[in-house]
PDB file of C-alpha atoms in Angstrom:
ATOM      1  CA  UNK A   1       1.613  -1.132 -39.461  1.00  0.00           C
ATOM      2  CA  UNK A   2       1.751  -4.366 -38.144  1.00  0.00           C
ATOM      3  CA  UNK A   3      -0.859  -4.201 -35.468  1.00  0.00           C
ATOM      4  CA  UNK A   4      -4.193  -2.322 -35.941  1.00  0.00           C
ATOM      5  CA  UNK A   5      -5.317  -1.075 -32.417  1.00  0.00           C
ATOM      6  CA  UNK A   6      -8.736  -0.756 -31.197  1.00  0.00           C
ATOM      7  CA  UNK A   7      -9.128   1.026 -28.143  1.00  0.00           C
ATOM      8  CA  UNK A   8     -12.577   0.610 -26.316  1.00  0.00           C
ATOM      9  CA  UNK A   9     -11.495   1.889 -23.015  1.00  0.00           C
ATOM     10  CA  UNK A  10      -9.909   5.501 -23.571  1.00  0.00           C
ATOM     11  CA  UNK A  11      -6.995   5.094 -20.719  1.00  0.00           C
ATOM     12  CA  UNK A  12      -4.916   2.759 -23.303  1.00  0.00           C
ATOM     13  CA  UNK A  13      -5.219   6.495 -25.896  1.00  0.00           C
ATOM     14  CA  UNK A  14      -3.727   8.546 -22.864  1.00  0.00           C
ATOM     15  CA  UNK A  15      -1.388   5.409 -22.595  1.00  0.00           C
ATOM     16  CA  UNK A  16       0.272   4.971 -26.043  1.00  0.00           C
ATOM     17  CA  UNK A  17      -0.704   1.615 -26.453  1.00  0.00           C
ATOM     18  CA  UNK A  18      -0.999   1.703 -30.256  1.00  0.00           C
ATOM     19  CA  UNK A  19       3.265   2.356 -30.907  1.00  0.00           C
ATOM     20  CA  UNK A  20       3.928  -0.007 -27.737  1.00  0.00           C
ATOM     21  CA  UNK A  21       1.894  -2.748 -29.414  1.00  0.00           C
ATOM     22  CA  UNK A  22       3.559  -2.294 -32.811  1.00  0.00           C
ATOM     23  CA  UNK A  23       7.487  -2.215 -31.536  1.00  0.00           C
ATOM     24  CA  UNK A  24       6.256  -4.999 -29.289  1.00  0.00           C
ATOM     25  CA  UNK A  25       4.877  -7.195 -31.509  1.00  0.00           C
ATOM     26  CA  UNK A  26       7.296  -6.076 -34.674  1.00  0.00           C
ATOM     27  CA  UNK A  27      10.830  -6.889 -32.732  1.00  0.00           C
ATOM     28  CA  UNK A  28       9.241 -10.475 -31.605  1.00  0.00           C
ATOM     29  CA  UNK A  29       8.143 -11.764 -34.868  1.00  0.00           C
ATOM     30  CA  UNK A  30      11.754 -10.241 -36.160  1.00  0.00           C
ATOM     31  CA  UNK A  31      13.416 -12.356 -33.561  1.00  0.00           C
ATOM     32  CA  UNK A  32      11.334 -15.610 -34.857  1.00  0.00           C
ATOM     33  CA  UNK A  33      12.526 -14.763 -38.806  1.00  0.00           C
ATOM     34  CA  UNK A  34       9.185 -13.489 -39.976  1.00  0.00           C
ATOM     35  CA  UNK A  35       8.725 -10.667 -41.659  1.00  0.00           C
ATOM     36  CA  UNK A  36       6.758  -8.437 -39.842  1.00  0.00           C
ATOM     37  CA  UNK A  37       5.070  -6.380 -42.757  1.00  0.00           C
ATOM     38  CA  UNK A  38       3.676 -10.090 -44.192  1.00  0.00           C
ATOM     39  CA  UNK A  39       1.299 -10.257 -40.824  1.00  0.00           C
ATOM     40  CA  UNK A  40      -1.435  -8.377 -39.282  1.00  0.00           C
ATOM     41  CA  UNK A  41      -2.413  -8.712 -36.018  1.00  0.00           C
ATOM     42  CA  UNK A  42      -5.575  -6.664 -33.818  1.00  0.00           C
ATOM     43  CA  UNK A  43      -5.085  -5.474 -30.197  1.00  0.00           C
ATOM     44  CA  UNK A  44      -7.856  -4.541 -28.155  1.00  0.00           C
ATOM     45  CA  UNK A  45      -6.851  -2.006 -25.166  1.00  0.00           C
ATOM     46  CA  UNK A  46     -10.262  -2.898 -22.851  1.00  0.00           C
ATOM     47  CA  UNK A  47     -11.162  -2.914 -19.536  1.00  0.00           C
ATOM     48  CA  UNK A  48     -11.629  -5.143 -17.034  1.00  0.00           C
ATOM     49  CA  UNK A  49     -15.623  -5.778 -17.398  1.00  0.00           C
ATOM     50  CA  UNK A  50     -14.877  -6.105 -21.454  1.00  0.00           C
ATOM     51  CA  UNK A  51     -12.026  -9.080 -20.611  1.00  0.00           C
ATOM     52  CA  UNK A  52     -14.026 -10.798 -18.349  1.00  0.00           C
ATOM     53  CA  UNK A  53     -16.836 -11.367 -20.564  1.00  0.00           C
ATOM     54  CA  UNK A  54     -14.162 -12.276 -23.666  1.00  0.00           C
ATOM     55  CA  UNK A  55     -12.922 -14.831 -20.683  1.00  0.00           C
ATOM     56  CA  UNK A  56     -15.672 -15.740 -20.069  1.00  0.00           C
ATOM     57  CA  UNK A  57     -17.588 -16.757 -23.575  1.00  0.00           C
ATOM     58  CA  UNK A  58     -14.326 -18.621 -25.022  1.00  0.00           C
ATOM     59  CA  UNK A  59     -12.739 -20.156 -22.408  1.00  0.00           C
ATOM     60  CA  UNK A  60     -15.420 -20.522 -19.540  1.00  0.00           C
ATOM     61  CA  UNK A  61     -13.903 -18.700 -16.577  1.00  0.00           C
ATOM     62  CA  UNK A  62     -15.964 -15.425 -16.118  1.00  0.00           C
ATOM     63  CA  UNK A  63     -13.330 -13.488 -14.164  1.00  0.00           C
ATOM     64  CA  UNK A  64     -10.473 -11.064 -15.226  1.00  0.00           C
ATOM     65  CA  UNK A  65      -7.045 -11.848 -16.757  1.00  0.00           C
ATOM     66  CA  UNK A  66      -4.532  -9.815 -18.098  1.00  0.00           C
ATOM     67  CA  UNK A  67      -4.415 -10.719 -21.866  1.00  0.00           C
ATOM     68  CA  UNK A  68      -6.245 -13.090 -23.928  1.00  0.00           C
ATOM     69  CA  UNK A  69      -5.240 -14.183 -27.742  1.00  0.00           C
ATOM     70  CA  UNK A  70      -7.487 -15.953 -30.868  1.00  0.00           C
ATOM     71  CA  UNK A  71      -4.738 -17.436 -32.922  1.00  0.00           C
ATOM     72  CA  UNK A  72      -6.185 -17.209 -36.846  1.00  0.00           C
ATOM     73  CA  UNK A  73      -4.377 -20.598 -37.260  1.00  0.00           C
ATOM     74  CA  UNK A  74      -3.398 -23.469 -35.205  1.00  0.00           C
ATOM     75  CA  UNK A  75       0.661 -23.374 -35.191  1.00  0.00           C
ATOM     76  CA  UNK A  76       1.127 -25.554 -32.365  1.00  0.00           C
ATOM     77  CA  UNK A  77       4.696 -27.598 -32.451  1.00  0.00           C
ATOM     78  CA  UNK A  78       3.358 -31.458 -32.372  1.00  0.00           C
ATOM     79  CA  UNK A  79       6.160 -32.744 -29.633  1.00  0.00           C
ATOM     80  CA  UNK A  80       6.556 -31.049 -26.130  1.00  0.00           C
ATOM     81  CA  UNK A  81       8.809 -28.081 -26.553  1.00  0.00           C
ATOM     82  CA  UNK A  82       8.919 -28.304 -30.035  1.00  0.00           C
ATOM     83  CA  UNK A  83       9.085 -25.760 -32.648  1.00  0.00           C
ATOM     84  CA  UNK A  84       5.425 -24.390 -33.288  1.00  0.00           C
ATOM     85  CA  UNK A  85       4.724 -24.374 -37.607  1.00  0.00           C
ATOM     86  CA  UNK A  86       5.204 -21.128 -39.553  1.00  0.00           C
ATOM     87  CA  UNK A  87       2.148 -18.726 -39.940  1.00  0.00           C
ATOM     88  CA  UNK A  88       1.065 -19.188 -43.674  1.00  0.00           C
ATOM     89  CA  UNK A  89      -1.907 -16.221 -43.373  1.00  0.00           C
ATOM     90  CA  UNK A  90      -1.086 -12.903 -43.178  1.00  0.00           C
ATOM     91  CA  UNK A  91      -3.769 -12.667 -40.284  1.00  0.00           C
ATOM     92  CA  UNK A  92      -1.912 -14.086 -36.964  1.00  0.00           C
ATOM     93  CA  UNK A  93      -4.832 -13.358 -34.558  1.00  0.00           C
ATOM     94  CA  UNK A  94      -6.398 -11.096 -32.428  1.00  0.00           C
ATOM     95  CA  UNK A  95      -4.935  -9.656 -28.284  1.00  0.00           C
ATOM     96  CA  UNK A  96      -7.284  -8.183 -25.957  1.00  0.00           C
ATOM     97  CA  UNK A  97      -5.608  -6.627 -23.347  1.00  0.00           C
ATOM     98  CA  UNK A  98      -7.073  -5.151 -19.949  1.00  0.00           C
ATOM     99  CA  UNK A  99      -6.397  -1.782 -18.361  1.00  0.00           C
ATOM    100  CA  UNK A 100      -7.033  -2.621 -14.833  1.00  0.00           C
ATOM    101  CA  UNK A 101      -5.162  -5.885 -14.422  1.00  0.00           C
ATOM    102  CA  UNK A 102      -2.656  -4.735 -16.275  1.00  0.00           C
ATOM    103  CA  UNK A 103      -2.269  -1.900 -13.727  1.00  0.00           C
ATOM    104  CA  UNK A 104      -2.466  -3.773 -10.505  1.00  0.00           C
ATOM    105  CA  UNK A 105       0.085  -6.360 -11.908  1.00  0.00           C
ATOM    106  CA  UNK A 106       2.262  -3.498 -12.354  1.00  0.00           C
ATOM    107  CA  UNK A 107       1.957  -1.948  -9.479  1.00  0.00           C
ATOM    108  CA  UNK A 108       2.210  -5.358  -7.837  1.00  0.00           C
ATOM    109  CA  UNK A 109       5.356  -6.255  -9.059  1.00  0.00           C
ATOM    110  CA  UNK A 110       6.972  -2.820  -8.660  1.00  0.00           C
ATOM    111  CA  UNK A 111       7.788  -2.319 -12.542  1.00  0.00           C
ATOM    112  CA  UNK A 112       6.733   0.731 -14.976  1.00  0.00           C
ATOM    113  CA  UNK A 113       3.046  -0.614 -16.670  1.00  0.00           C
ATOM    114  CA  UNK A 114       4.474   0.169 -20.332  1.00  0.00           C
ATOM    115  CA  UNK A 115       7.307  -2.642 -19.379  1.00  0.00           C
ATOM    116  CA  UNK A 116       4.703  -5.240 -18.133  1.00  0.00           C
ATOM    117  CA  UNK A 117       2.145  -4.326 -21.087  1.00  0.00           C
ATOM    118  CA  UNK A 118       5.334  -4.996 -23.493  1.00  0.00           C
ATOM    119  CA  UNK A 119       5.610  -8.477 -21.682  1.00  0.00           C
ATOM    120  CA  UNK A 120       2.433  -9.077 -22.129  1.00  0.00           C
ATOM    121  CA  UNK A 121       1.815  -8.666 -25.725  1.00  0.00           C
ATOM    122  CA  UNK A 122       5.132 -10.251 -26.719  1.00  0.00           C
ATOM    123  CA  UNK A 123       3.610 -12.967 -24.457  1.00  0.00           C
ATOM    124  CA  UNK A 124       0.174 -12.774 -26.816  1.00  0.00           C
ATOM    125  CA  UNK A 125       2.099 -12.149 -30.142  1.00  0.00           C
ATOM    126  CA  UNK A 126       3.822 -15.659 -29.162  1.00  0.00           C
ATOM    127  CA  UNK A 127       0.303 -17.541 -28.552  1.00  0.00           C
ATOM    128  CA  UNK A 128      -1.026 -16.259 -32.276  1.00  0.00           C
ATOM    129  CA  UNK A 129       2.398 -18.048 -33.736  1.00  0.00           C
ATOM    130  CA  UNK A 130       1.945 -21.013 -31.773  1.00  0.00           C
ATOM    131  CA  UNK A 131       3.857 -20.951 -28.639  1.00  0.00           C
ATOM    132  CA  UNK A 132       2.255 -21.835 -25.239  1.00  0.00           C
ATOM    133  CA  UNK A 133       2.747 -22.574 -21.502  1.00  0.00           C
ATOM    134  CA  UNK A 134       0.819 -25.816 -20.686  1.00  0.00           C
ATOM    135  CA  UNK A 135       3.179 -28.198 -21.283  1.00  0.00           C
ATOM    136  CA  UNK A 136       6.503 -27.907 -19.166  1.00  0.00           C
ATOM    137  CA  UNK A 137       8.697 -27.883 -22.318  1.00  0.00           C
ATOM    138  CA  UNK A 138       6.797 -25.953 -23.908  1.00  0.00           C
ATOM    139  CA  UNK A 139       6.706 -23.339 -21.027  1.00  0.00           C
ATOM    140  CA  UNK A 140      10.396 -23.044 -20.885  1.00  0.00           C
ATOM    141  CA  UNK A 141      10.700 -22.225 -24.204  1.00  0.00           C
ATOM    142  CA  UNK A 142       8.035 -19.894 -24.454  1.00  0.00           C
ATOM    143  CA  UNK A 143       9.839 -17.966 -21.708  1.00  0.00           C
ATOM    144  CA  UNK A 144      13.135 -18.338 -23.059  1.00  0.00           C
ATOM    145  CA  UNK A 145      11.986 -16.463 -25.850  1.00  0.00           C
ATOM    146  CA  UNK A 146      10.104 -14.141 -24.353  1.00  0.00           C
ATOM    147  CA  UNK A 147      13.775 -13.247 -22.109  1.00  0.00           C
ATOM    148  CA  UNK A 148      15.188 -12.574 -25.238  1.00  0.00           C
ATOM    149  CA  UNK A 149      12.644 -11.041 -26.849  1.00  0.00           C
ATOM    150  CA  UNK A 150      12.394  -8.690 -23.866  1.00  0.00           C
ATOM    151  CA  UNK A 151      16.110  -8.317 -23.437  1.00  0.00           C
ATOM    152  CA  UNK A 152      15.902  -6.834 -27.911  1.00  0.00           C
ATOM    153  CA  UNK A 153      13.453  -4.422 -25.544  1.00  0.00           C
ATOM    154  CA  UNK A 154      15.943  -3.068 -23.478  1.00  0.00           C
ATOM    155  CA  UNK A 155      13.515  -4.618 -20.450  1.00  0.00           C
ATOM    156  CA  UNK A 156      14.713  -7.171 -17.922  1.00  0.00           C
ATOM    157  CA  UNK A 157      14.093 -10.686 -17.336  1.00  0.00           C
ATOM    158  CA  UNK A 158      10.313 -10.570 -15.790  1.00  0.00           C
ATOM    159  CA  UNK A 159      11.075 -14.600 -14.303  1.00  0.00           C
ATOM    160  CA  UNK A 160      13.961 -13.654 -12.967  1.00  0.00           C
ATOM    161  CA  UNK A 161      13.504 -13.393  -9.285  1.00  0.00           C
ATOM    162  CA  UNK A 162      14.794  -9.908  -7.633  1.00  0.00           C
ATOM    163  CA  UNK A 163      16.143 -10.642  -3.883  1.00  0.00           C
ATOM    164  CA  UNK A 164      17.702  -7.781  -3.212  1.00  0.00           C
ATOM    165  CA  UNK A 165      17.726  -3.737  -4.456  1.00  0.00           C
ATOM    166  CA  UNK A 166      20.384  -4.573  -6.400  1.00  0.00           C
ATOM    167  CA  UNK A 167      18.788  -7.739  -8.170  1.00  0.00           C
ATOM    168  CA  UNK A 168      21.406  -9.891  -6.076  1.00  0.00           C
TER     169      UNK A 168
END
């Protein structure tokens, strides 16, 4: 298996996370040309007070966030927008991913959890190959991929603005 899944908070067992992480994370690194049984990555389904600490300690902003990601290697593309390098370890990194936030997002934004928690690890499987959103360029392709990515998924465009009950 691709991803090896640590649950610390038992909602993510009742949830499925461990086959949601692994089609997830196997059908994005597909997309990129990599061969998903040469990588490992390690998701941890926590809670809010675990991801707020892991915020906190590595990347100084105590509070809660959705998912956070530990690449094992520095891919990043050199030019804005750029093509990130290819993984040479067979570690890519470690997710943590947190139950609450991940709920109220949800529920926020009107879609089923197990389609937002798909976003969101594609999102995290792209930070551990090098992808990221600081940059302009770099945003747009990071979410041009994960469109397509998601679209593989069978899930709909999570930028795409909905005005109206029929998306028009």
């Amino acid at each position: 298996m691709l991803t090896d899944t640590v649950i610390e908070d038992p909602r993510w067992q009742a949830f499925n996370l461990e086959p949601l992480a692994d089609q997830a994370a196997t059908v994005t690194l597909r997309h990129l040309d990599l061969d998903p049984e040469a990588h490992e990555i390690v998701l941890m389904g926590c809670d809010d007070a675990r991801i707020t600490t892991l915020n906190g300690d590595f990347r100084d902003k105590p509070r809660a966030t959705n998912v956070l990601s530990w690449p094992f290697e520095d891919l990043s593309a050199e030019t804005p927008g750029g093509k990130p390098l290819e993984p040479e370890a067979e570690e890519l990194g470690d997710i943590a991913i947190a139950y609450e936030t991940c709920q109220r997002e949800a529920a926020e934004q009107g879609k089923p959890m197990a389609d937002h928690v798909i976003h969101l690890i594609v999102h995290g499987v792209l930070h551990l190959l090098g992808y990221d959103h600081i940059r302009d360029e770099d945003a747009t392709l990071m979410e041009q991929l994960e469109v397509e990515i998601l679209g593989k998924l069978g899930l709909p465009d999570p930028y795409k603005e909905d005005t109206g009950p029929n998306g028009l």
